[in-house]
PDB file of C-alpha atoms in Angstrom:
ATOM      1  CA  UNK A   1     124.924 109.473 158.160  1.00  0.00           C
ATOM      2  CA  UNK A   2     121.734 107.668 159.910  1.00  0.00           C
ATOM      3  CA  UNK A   3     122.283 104.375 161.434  1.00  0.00           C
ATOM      4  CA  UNK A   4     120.738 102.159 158.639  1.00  0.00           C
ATOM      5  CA  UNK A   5     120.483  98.634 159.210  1.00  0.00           C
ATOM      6  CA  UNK A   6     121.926  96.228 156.575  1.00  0.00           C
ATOM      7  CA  UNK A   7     119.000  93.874 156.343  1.00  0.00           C
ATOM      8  CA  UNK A   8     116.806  97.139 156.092  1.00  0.00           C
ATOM      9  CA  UNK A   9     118.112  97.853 152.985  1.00  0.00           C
ATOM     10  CA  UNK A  10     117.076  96.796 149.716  1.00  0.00           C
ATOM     11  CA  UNK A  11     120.352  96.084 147.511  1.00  0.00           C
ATOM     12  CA  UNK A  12     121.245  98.572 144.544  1.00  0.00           C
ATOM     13  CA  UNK A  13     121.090  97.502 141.456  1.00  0.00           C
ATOM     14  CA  UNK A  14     122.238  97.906 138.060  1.00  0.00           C
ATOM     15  CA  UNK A  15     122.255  96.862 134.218  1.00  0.00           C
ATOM     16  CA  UNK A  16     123.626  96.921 130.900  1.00  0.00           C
ATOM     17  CA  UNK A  17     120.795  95.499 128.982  1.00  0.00           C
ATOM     18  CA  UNK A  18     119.986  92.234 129.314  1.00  0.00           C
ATOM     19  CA  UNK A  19     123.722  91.580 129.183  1.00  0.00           C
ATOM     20  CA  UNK A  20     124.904  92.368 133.051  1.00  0.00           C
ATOM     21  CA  UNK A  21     123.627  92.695 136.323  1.00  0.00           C
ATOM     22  CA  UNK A  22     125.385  94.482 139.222  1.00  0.00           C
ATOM     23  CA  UNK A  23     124.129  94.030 142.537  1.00  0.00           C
ATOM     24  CA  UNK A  24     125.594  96.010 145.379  1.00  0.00           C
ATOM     25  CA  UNK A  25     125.903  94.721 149.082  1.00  0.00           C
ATOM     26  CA  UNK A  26     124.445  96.305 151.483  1.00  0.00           C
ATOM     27  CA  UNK A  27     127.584  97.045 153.054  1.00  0.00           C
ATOM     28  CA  UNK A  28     129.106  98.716 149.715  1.00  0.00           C
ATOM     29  CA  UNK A  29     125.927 100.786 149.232  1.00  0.00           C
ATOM     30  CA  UNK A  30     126.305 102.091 152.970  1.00  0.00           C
ATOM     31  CA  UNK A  31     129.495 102.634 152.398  1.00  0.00           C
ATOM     32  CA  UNK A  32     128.951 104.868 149.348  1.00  0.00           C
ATOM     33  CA  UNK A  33     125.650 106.686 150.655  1.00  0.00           C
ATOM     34  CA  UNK A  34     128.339 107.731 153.947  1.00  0.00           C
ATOM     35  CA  UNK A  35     130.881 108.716 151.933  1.00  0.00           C
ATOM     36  CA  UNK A  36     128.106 110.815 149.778  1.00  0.00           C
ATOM     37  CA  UNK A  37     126.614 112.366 152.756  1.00  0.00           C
ATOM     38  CA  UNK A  38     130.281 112.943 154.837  1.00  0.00           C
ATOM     39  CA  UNK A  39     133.030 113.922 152.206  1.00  0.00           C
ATOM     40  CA  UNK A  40     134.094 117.561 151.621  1.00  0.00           C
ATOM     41  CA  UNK A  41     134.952 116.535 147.797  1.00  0.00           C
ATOM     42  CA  UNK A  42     138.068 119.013 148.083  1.00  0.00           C
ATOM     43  CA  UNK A  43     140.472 116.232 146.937  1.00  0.00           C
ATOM     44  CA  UNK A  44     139.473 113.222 145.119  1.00  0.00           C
ATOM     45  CA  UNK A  45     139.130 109.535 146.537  1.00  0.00           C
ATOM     46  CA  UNK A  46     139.076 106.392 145.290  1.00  0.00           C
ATOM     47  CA  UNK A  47     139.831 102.416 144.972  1.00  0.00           C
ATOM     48  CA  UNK A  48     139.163  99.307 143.804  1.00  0.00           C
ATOM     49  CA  UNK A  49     135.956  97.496 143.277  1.00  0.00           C
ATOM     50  CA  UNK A  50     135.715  93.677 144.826  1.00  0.00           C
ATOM     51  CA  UNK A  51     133.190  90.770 144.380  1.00  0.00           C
ATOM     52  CA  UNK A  52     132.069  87.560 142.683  1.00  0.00           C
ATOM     53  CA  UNK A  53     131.011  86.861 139.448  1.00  0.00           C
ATOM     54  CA  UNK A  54     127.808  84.508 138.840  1.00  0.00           C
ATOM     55  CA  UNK A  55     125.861  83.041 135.628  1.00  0.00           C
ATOM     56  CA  UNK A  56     123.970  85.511 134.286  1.00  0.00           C
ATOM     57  CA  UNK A  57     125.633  87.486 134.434  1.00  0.00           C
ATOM     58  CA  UNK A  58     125.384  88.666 137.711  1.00  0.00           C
ATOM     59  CA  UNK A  59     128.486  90.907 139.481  1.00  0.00           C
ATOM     60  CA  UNK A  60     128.010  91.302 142.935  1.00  0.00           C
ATOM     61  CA  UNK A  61     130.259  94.174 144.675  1.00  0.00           C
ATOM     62  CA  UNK A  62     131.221  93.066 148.195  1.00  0.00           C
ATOM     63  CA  UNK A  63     133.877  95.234 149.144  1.00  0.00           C
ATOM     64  CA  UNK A  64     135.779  98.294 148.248  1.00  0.00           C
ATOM     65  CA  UNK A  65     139.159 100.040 148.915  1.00  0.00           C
ATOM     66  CA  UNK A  66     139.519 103.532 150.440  1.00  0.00           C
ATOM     67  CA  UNK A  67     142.100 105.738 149.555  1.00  0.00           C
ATOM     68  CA  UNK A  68     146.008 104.247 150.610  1.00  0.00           C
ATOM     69  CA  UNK A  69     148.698 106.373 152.156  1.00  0.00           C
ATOM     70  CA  UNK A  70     150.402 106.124 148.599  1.00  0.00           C
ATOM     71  CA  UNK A  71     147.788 107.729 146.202  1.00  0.00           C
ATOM     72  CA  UNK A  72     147.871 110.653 144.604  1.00  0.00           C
ATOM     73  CA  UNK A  73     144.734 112.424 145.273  1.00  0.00           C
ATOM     74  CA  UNK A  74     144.706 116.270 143.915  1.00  0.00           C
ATOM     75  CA  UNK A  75     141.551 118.610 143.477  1.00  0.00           C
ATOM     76  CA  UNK A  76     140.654 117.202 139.906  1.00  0.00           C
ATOM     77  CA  UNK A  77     142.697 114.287 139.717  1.00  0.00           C
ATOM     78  CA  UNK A  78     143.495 110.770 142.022  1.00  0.00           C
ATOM     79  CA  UNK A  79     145.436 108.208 140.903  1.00  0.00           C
ATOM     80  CA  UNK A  80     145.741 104.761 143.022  1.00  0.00           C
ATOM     81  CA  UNK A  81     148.583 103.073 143.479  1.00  0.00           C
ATOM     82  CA  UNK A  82     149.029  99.661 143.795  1.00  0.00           C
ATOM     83  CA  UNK A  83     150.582  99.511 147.497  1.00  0.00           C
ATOM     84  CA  UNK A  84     147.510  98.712 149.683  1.00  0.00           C
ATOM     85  CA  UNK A  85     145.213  98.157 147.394  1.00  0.00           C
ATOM     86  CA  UNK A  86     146.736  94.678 146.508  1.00  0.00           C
ATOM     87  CA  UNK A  87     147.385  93.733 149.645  1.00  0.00           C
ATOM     88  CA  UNK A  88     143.822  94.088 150.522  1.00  0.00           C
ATOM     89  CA  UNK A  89     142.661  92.519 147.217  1.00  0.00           C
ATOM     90  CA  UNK A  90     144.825  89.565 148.023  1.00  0.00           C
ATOM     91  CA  UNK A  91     143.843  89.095 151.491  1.00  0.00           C
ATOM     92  CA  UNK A  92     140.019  89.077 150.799  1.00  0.00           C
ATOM     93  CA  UNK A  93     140.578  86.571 147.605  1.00  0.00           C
ATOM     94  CA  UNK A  94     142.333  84.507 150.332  1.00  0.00           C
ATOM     95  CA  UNK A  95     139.499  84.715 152.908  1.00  0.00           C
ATOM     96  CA  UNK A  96     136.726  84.290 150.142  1.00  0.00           C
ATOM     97  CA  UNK A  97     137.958  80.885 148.844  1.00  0.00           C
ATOM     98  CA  UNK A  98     139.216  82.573 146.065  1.00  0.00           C
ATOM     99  CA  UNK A  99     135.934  83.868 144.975  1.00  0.00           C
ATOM    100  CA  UNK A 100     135.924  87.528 145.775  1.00  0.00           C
ATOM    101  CA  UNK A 101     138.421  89.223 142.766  1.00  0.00           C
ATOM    102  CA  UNK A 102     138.874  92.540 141.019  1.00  0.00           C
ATOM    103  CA  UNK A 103     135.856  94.280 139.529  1.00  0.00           C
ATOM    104  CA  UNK A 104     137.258  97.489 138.897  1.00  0.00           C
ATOM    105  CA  UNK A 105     137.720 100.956 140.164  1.00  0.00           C
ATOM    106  CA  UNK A 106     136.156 104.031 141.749  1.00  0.00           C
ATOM    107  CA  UNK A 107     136.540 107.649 142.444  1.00  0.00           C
ATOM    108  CA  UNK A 108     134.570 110.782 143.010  1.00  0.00           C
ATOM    109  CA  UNK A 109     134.457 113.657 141.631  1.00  0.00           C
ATOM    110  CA  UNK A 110     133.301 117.251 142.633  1.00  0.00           C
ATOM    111  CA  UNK A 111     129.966 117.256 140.454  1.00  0.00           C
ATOM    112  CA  UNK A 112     126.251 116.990 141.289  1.00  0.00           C
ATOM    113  CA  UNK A 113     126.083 114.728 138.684  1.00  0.00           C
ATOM    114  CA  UNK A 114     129.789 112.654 137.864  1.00  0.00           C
ATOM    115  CA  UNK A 115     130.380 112.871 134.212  1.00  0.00           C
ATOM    116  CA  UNK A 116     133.972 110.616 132.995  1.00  0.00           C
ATOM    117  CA  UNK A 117     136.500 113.004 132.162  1.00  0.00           C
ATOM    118  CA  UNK A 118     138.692 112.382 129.064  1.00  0.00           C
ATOM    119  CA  UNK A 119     141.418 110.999 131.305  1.00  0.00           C
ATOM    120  CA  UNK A 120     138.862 108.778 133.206  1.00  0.00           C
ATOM    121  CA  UNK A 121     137.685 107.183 129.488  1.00  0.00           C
ATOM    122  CA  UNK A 122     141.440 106.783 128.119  1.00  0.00           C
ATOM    123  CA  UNK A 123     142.467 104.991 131.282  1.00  0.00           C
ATOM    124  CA  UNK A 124     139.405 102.991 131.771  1.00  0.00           C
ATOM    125  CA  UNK A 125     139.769 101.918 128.011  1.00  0.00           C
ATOM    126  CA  UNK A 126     143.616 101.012 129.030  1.00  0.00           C
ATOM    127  CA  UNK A 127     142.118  98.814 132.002  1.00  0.00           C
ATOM    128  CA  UNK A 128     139.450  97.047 130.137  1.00  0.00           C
ATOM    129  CA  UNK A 129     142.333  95.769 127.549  1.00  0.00           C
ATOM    130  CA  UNK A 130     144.259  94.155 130.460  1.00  0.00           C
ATOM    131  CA  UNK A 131     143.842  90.392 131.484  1.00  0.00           C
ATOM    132  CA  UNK A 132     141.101  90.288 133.990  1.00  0.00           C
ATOM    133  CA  UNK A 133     139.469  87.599 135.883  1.00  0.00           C
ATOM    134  CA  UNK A 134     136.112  88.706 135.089  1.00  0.00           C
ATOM    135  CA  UNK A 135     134.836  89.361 131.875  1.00  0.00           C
ATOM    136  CA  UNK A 136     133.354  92.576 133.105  1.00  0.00           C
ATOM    137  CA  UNK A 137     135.029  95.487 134.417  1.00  0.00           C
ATOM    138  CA  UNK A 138     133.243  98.310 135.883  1.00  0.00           C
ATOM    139  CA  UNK A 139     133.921 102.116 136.888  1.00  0.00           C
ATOM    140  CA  UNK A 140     131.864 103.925 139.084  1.00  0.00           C
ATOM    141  CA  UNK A 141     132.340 107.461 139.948  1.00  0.00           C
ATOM    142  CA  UNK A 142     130.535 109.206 142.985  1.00  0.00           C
ATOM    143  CA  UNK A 143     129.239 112.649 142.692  1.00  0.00           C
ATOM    144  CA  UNK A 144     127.615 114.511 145.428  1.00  0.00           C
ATOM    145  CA  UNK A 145     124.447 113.886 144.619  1.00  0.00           C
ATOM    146  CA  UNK A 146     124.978 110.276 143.753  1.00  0.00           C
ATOM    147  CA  UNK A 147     127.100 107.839 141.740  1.00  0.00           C
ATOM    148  CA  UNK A 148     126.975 106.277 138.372  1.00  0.00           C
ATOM    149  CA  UNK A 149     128.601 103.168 137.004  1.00  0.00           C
ATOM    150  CA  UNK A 150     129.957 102.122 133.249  1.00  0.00           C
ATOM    151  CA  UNK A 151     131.534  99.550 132.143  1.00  0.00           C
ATOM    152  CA  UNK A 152     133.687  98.491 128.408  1.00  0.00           C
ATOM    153  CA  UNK A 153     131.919  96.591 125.864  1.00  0.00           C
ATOM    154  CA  UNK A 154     133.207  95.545 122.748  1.00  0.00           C
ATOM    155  CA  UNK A 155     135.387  98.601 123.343  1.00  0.00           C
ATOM    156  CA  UNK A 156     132.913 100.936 123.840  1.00  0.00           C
ATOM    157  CA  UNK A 157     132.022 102.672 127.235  1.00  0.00           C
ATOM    158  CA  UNK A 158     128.957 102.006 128.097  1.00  0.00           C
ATOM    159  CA  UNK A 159     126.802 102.995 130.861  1.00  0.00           C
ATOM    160  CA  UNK A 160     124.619 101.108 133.171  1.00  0.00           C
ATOM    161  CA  UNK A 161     121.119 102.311 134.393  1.00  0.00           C
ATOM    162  CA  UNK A 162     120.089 101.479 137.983  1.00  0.00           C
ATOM    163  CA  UNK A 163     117.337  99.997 139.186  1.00  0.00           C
ATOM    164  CA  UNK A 164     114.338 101.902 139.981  1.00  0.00           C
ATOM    165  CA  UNK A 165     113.886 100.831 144.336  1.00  0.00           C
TER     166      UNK A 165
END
């Protein structure tokens, strides 16, 4: 991946509406363009989504997981454990002043374009039901030729469009 410089970049955005914003740091978004450009998409990755929550609402995603040693991640199919993930989630809720929490999750898959499989919408539907911190929880999946991002409302997947830059 080129070098690109952090305050170079102009932070990725998305919506649902007038209902949510999600902004992306420019750390997370060179995070994801790397991965995009570098990853052989043989097995699939994943983790969590991390960030604060602001009137608007606004959801800004500050840090991500990579994969742990204890994930299952198969051609078609990754599923993320808990072990690492938490600890990581806790430590950064820690260091944030308990502002940074769980947005949601993320995983690639080995399309130009991600579409949600059937198992993706079940379990995101599952995860949405959950008590969350945040109001909002989203799901992005990364293709190779970029990512998308959904979230639940009123029990109904819904998809956000980004921001033209």
């Amino acid at each position: 991946m080129p070098y690109l410089q952090e305050e170079a970049l102009q932070a990725m955005t998305f919506r649902y509406g007038d209902k949510l914003t999600v902004v992306f740091s420019p750390k997370v978004e060179c995070f994801f363009l790397g991965l995009k450009d570098s990853y052989d998409y043989h097995l699939e990755s994943g983790g969590i989504l991390i960030g604060t929550l602001s009137n608007g609402p606004i959801i800004t995603i500050t840090d991500t997981t990579s994969p742990q040693p204890k994930d299952i991640r198969q051609r078609f199919r990754f599923k993320r454990s808990d072990a690492g993930h938490q600890s990581i989630m806790d430590q950064l809720w820690k260091e944030s002043g308990y502002q940074k929490m769980y947005l949601g999750e993320w995983h690639t898959h080995r399309e130009m374009r991600p579409v949600p499989s059937r198992v993706d919408t079940s379990g995101w539907l599952l995860i949405s039901k959950r008590k969350q911190n945040v109001p909002w929880v989203l799901f992005l999946i990364l293709g190779q030729a970029g990512l998308r991002l959904w979230t639940v409302y009123r029990g109904n997947i819904k998809e956000l469009s980004q921001d033209a830059k």
